[in-house]
Coordinates of C-alpha atoms in Angstrom, one line a residue:
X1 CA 0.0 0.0 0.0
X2 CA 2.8 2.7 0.6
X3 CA 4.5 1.7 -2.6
X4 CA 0.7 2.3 -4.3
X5 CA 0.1 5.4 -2.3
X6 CA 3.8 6.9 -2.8
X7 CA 3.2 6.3 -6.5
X8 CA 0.2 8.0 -6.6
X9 CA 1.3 11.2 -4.7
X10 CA 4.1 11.4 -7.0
X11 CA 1.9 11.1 -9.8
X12 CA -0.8 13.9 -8.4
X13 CA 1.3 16.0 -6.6
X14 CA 4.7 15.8 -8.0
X15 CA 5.3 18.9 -6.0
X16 CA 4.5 17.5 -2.3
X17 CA 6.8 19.1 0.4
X18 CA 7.1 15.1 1.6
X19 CA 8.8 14.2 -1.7
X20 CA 10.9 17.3 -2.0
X21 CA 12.3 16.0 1.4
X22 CA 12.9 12.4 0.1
X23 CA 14.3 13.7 -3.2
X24 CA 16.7 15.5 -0.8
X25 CA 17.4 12.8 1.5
X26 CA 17.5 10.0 -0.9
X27 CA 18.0 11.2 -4.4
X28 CA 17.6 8.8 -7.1
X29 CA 21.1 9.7 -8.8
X30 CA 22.7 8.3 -5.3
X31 CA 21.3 4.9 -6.3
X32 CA 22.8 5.0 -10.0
X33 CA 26.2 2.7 -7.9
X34 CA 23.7 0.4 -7.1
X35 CA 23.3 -3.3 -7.7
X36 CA 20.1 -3.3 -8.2
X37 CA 20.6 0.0 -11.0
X38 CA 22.6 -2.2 -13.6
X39 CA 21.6 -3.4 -16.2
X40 CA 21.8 -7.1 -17.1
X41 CA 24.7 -7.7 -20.0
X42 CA 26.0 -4.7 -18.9
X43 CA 29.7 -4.0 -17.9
X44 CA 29.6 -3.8 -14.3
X45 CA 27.1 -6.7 -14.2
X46 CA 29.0 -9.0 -16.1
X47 CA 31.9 -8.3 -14.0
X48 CA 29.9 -9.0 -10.8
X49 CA 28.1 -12.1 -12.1
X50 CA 29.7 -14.4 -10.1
X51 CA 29.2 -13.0 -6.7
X52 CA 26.2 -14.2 -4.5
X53 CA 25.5 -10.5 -3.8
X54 CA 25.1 -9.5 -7.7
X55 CA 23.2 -13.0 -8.0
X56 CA 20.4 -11.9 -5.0
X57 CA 20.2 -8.0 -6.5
X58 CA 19.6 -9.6 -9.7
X59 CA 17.2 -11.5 -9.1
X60 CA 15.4 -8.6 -6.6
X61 CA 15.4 -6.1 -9.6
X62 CA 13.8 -9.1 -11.9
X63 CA 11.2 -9.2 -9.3
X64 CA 10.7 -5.6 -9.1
X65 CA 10.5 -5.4 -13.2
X66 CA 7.5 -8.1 -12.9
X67 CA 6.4 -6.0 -10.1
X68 CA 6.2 -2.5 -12.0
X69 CA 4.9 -4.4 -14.9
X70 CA 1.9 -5.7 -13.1
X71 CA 1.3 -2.4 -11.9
X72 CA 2.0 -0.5 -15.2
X73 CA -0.5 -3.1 -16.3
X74 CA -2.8 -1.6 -13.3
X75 CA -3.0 1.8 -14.6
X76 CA 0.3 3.2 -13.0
X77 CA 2.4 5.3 -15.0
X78 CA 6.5 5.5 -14.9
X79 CA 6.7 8.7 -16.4
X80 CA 8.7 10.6 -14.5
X81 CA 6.5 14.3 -13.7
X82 CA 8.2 17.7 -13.4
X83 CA 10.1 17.9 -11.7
X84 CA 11.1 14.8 -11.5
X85 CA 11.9 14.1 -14.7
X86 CA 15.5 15.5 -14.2
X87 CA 16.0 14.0 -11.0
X88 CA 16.0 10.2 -12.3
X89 CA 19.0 9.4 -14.0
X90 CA 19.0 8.8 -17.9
X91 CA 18.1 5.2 -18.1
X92 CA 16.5 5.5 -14.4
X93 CA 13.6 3.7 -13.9
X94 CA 11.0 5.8 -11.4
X95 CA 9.1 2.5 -9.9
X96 CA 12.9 1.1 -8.9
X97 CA 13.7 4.4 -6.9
X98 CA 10.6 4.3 -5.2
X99 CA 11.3 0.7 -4.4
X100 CA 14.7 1.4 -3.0
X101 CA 13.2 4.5 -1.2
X102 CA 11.0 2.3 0.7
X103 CA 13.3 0.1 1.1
X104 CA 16.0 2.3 2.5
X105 CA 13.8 4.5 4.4
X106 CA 10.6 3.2 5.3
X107 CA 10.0 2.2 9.0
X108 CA 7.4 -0.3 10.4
X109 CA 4.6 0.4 13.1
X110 CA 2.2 -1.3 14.8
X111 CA -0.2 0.1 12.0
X112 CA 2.0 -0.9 8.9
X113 CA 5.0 0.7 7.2
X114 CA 5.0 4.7 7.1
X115 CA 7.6 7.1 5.5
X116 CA 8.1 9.9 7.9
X117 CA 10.2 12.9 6.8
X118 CA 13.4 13.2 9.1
X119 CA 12.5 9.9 11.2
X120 CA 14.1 7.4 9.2
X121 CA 17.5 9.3 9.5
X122 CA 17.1 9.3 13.3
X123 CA 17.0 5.4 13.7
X124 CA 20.8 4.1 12.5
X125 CA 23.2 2.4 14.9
X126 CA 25.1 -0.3 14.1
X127 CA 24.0 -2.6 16.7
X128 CA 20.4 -2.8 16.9
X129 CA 17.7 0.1 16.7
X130 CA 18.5 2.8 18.9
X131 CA 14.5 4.4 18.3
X132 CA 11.2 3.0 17.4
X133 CA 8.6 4.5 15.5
X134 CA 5.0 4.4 17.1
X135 CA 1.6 6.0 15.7
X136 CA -1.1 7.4 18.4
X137 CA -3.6 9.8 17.8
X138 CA -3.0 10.9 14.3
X139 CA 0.8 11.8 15.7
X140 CA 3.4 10.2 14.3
X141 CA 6.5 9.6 17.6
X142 CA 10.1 8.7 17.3
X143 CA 10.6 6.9 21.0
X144 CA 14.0 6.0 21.8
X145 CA 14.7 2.2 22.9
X146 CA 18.1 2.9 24.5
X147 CA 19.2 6.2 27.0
X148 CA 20.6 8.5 24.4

């Protein structure tokens, strides 16, 4: 459903403050080292095609491809909107970034996954979650699982 609804906002309001933020946060273009950005045949892919790693990313982008495809199929559209038609790299594909956005950034609640601007860059430590993310009362709260 946030992949659907994030699709959608992008779609109707291309110029949503909570994109701008993501756009910020998480541009597309930082994805273009990627794995999961190559193409198949291509140079860095057919030097990585032996590792395990290049093997599972492979094999996730395949599954996002059929993914986008069934939604494309669904009446979802790829096109990338001003203005974020120069954000996605040439060759970029707008349903993959969104994929890796959630991916990267998303953060689970007791009432599904949500992407709140500025929590997600509040919750990294190496060793475990340092903050949990819980939604009461139409407020979204960061509440921290360790004495910071």
């Amino acid at each position: 459903r946030l992949l659907a609804a994030t699709l959608c906002l992008m779609r109707e309001a291309p110029d949503d403050p909570r994109l701008s933020y993501y756009a910020a946060a998480c541009p597309p273009h930082h994805f273009c080292e990627h794995m999961a950005w190559w193409r198949e045949g291509g140079e860095a892919a057919r030097v990585a095609a032996n590792s395990v790693s290049y093997r599972r990313v492979a094999r996730m982008r395949r599954e996002v491809v059929e993914e986008g495809t069934a939604f494309a199929e669904a009446g979802f559209s790829f096109t990338p909107p001003p203005p974020w038609d120069s954000l996605i790299p040439q060759g970029g594909d707008m349903f993959l970034w969104v994929k890796l956005l959630l991916q990267t950034r998303a953060v689970e609640t007791d009432q599904g996954h949500v992407l709140p601007p500025c929590v997600c860059l509040a919750n990294h430590r190496s060793v475990g979650e340092s903050a949990k993310v819980c939604v009461a009362d139409g407020e979204v709260r960061l509440v921290a699982t360790v004495a910071l």
